[in-house]
């Protein structure tokens, strides 16, 4: 392969990568605005600034695009959480998870708004384009939280009476529930909600209470 051919191939791949990124971002924006059921490959292409048929060219079907979008928003979320929750203390890791989740909920960029809307849609409908991917992503997140709790129970950092999967389910439900509530009511105090969840966790896991005014 000549140097010019190699440069051309890289350029084509760069254009393809950029187009797919813009199409996924457009899909996330539209899902947050009108919901997944009204999103089409055609209006995604238009929102991204391309032809109506480009999304079909890149992804083939709405189901394939939705699967890629779920994978993307899940990975972005995991990256954000993991970047902020590294700690030797299991309790600090949980507090870091809560803090990061609510930081994301406060800003709620399009990809993360789409994640919440897709989850709500998966609960409300049996859409083959959305539900299977969201069920898988939801289980992965819950299992990761449970794995950390389970390890902390085994090492004695958390009480032996803690049911790891039960607690993980409750944690995920609290975080997501507050985030969804804040999408409906802009006046919700996410800092106060975060602090209350931290106090509940500290109480259940046998750690001293934080001062009521703690917001770190």
Short mmCIF file of C-alpha atoms in Angstrom, two decimals:
data_model
loop_
_atom_site.label_atom_id
_atom_site.label_comp_id
_atom_site.label_asym_id
_atom_site.label_seq_id
_atom_site.Cartn_x
_atom_site.Cartn_y
_atom_site.Cartn_z
CA UNK A 1 0.00 0.00 0.00
CA UNK A 2 1.37 3.41 -0.97
CA UNK A 3 1.66 6.28 1.49
CA UNK A 4 -1.13 8.16 -0.31
CA UNK A 5 -3.40 5.13 -0.12
CA UNK A 6 -2.70 4.71 3.60
CA UNK A 7 -3.46 8.38 4.24
CA UNK A 8 -6.67 8.11 2.21
CA UNK A 9 -7.78 5.02 4.12
CA UNK A 10 -7.14 6.72 7.48
CA UNK A 11 -9.01 9.78 6.26
CA UNK A 12 -11.99 7.65 5.25
CA UNK A 13 -11.99 5.90 8.61
CA UNK A 14 -11.78 9.24 10.43
CA UNK A 15 -14.76 10.54 8.45
CA UNK A 16 -16.72 7.39 9.20
CA UNK A 17 -15.92 7.59 12.92
CA UNK A 18 -16.88 11.27 13.03
CA UNK A 19 -20.13 10.62 11.17
CA UNK A 20 -21.12 7.80 13.53
CA UNK A 21 -20.31 9.97 16.56
CA UNK A 22 -22.47 12.81 15.22
CA UNK A 23 -25.30 10.43 14.38
CA UNK A 24 -25.25 8.95 17.89
CA UNK A 25 -25.20 12.41 19.45
CA UNK A 26 -28.13 13.42 17.25
CA UNK A 27 -30.02 10.28 18.26
CA UNK A 28 -29.40 11.06 21.94
CA UNK A 29 -30.67 14.62 21.52
CA UNK A 30 -33.82 13.49 19.73
CA UNK A 31 -34.54 10.74 22.26
CA UNK A 32 -34.31 13.30 25.06
CA UNK A 33 -36.67 15.64 23.20
CA UNK A 34 -39.31 13.38 21.63
CA UNK A 35 -38.70 9.87 22.99
CA UNK A 36 -37.32 6.80 21.23
CA UNK A 37 -40.60 5.71 19.62
CA UNK A 38 -40.74 8.87 17.47
CA UNK A 39 -37.08 8.79 16.51
CA UNK A 40 -36.35 7.56 12.99
CA UNK A 41 -33.14 6.95 11.08
CA UNK A 42 -34.21 9.75 8.73
CA UNK A 43 -34.65 12.44 11.39
CA UNK A 44 -31.41 11.34 13.07
CA UNK A 45 -29.56 11.92 9.80
CA UNK A 46 -31.17 15.33 9.41
CA UNK A 47 -30.39 16.37 13.01
CA UNK A 48 -26.75 15.35 12.52
CA UNK A 49 -26.54 17.54 9.42
CA UNK A 50 -26.38 14.69 6.94
CA UNK A 51 -28.74 13.13 4.42
CA UNK A 52 -31.83 11.28 5.64
CA UNK A 53 -30.30 7.99 4.50
CA UNK A 54 -26.86 8.20 6.12
CA UNK A 55 -27.91 6.65 9.44
CA UNK A 56 -29.28 3.67 7.52
CA UNK A 57 -26.00 3.42 5.61
CA UNK A 58 -23.95 3.37 8.83
CA UNK A 59 -26.17 1.29 11.12
CA UNK A 60 -28.55 -0.62 8.86
CA UNK A 61 -31.54 -0.50 11.20
CA UNK A 62 -32.99 1.49 14.07
CA UNK A 63 -32.48 -1.48 16.39
CA UNK A 64 -28.76 -1.60 15.56
CA UNK A 65 -28.40 2.13 16.12
CA UNK A 66 -30.22 1.91 19.44
CA UNK A 67 -27.97 -0.94 20.54
CA UNK A 68 -24.90 1.13 19.69
CA UNK A 69 -26.35 4.14 21.50
CA UNK A 70 -27.08 2.10 24.63
CA UNK A 71 -23.53 0.72 24.51
CA UNK A 72 -22.13 4.23 24.11
CA UNK A 73 -24.12 5.88 26.91
CA UNK A 74 -23.41 2.93 29.22
CA UNK A 75 -19.69 3.10 28.56
CA UNK A 76 -19.59 6.90 29.00
CA UNK A 77 -21.45 6.54 32.28
CA UNK A 78 -19.12 3.78 33.52
CA UNK A 79 -16.08 5.85 32.57
CA UNK A 80 -17.41 8.85 34.49
CA UNK A 81 -18.20 6.76 37.57
CA UNK A 82 -14.95 4.79 37.59
CA UNK A 83 -12.89 7.96 37.17
CA UNK A 84 -14.36 9.39 40.38
CA UNK A 85 -14.84 6.37 42.64
CA UNK A 86 -11.37 4.88 43.01
CA UNK A 87 -10.70 4.55 46.73
CA UNK A 88 -9.35 2.03 49.20
CA UNK A 89 -12.46 2.53 51.33
CA UNK A 90 -15.58 0.69 50.19
CA UNK A 91 -17.78 3.31 51.83
CA UNK A 92 -15.93 6.09 50.03
CA UNK A 93 -16.44 4.22 46.77
CA UNK A 94 -20.19 4.12 47.35
CA UNK A 95 -20.23 7.78 48.31
CA UNK A 96 -18.22 8.51 45.17
CA UNK A 97 -20.78 6.65 43.10
CA UNK A 98 -23.62 8.67 44.62
CA UNK A 99 -21.73 11.94 44.16
CA UNK A 100 -20.84 11.18 40.52
CA UNK A 101 -24.36 10.05 39.66
CA UNK A 102 -25.86 13.27 40.95
CA UNK A 103 -23.16 15.40 39.31
CA UNK A 104 -24.18 13.83 36.01
CA UNK A 105 -27.87 14.27 36.85
CA UNK A 106 -27.33 17.97 37.58
CA UNK A 107 -25.64 18.63 34.22
CA UNK A 108 -27.58 15.97 32.29
CA UNK A 109 -25.85 16.19 28.90
CA UNK A 110 -27.78 14.66 25.97
CA UNK A 111 -26.17 11.21 26.18
CA UNK A 112 -27.05 10.82 29.85
CA UNK A 113 -30.54 12.27 29.41
CA UNK A 114 -31.05 9.69 26.67
CA UNK A 115 -29.94 6.94 29.04
CA UNK A 116 -32.69 7.83 31.52
CA UNK A 117 -35.33 8.23 28.81
CA UNK A 118 -34.37 4.89 27.28
CA UNK A 119 -34.61 3.22 30.68
CA UNK A 120 -38.09 4.67 31.26
CA UNK A 121 -39.14 3.55 27.78
CA UNK A 122 -37.84 0.03 28.45
CA UNK A 123 -40.06 -0.11 31.55
CA UNK A 124 -43.14 1.25 29.77
CA UNK A 125 -42.92 -0.71 26.52
CA UNK A 126 -41.61 -3.97 25.14
CA UNK A 127 -39.88 -2.28 22.22
CA UNK A 128 -37.44 -4.70 20.57
CA UNK A 129 -35.32 -1.69 19.58
CA UNK A 130 -34.69 -0.59 23.17
CA UNK A 131 -35.75 -2.99 25.90
CA UNK A 132 -33.25 -5.88 25.42
CA UNK A 133 -30.26 -3.52 25.31
CA UNK A 134 -31.42 -1.54 28.35
CA UNK A 135 -32.16 -4.69 30.38
CA UNK A 136 -28.62 -5.89 29.71
CA UNK A 137 -27.04 -2.52 30.55
CA UNK A 138 -29.14 -2.17 33.71
CA UNK A 139 -28.15 -5.63 34.91
CA UNK A 140 -24.46 -4.88 34.28
CA UNK A 141 -24.56 -1.69 36.35
CA UNK A 142 -26.46 -3.34 39.20
CA UNK A 143 -24.14 -6.35 39.21
CA UNK A 144 -21.06 -4.12 39.35
CA UNK A 145 -22.43 -2.35 42.42
CA UNK A 146 -23.36 -5.70 43.98
CA UNK A 147 -19.89 -7.11 43.33
CA UNK A 148 -18.29 -4.24 45.24
CA UNK A 149 -20.71 -4.62 48.14
CA UNK A 150 -20.25 -8.39 48.20
CA UNK A 151 -16.47 -8.00 48.40
CA UNK A 152 -16.80 -5.51 51.25
CA UNK A 153 -19.07 -7.89 53.17
CA UNK A 154 -16.57 -10.72 52.66
CA UNK A 155 -13.68 -8.58 53.97
CA UNK A 156 -15.68 -7.41 56.98
CA UNK A 157 -15.86 -3.77 55.95
CA UNK A 158 -19.64 -4.02 55.66
CA UNK A 159 -21.90 -5.98 58.06
CA UNK A 160 -22.46 -9.66 57.31
CA UNK A 161 -26.23 -9.07 57.37
CA UNK A 162 -26.06 -6.99 54.19
CA UNK A 163 -27.57 -8.64 51.11
CA UNK A 164 -25.27 -7.42 48.34
CA UNK A 165 -27.71 -7.77 45.46
CA UNK A 166 -30.59 -6.41 47.50
CA UNK A 167 -28.60 -3.35 48.53
CA UNK A 168 -27.28 -2.82 45.00
CA UNK A 169 -30.84 -2.87 43.66
CA UNK A 170 -31.93 -0.31 46.26
CA UNK A 171 -28.93 1.96 45.54
CA UNK A 172 -29.52 1.93 41.79
CA UNK A 173 -33.25 2.50 42.29
CA UNK A 174 -32.65 5.48 44.58
CA UNK A 175 -30.13 7.09 42.26
CA UNK A 176 -32.15 6.62 39.11
CA UNK A 177 -35.41 7.52 40.80
CA UNK A 178 -34.09 10.85 42.02
CA UNK A 179 -32.57 11.57 38.60
CA UNK A 180 -35.89 10.89 36.88
CA UNK A 181 -37.72 12.99 39.47
CA UNK A 182 -35.33 15.89 38.82
CA UNK A 183 -36.17 15.71 35.10
CA UNK A 184 -39.81 16.38 35.99
CA UNK A 185 -39.19 18.93 38.74
CA UNK A 186 -36.33 21.37 38.21
CA UNK A 187 -36.53 22.65 41.79
CA UNK A 188 -35.36 19.34 43.31
CA UNK A 189 -32.29 19.86 45.52
CA UNK A 190 -29.91 17.17 44.29
CA UNK A 191 -27.31 18.04 46.94
CA UNK A 192 -29.88 17.40 49.67
CA UNK A 193 -30.93 14.13 48.03
CA UNK A 194 -27.32 13.03 47.75
CA UNK A 195 -26.67 13.77 51.41
CA UNK A 196 -29.78 11.84 52.51
CA UNK A 197 -28.77 8.79 50.48
CA UNK A 198 -25.29 8.93 51.99
CA UNK A 199 -26.76 9.04 55.50
CA UNK A 200 -28.97 6.04 54.73
CA UNK A 201 -25.98 4.07 53.45
CA UNK A 202 -23.80 5.04 56.40
CA UNK A 203 -26.53 3.99 58.81
CA UNK A 204 -27.12 0.62 57.12
CA UNK A 205 -23.45 -0.21 56.67
CA UNK A 206 -22.43 0.44 60.24
CA UNK A 207 -20.39 3.60 59.78
CA UNK A 208 -20.60 6.74 61.94
CA UNK A 209 -23.07 9.31 60.72
CA UNK A 210 -21.83 12.32 58.80
CA UNK A 211 -22.68 15.72 60.32
CA UNK A 212 -26.09 16.72 58.97
CA UNK A 213 -24.57 19.69 57.15
CA UNK A 214 -21.94 17.62 55.35
CA UNK A 215 -21.87 18.23 51.61
CA UNK A 216 -18.41 17.02 50.56
#
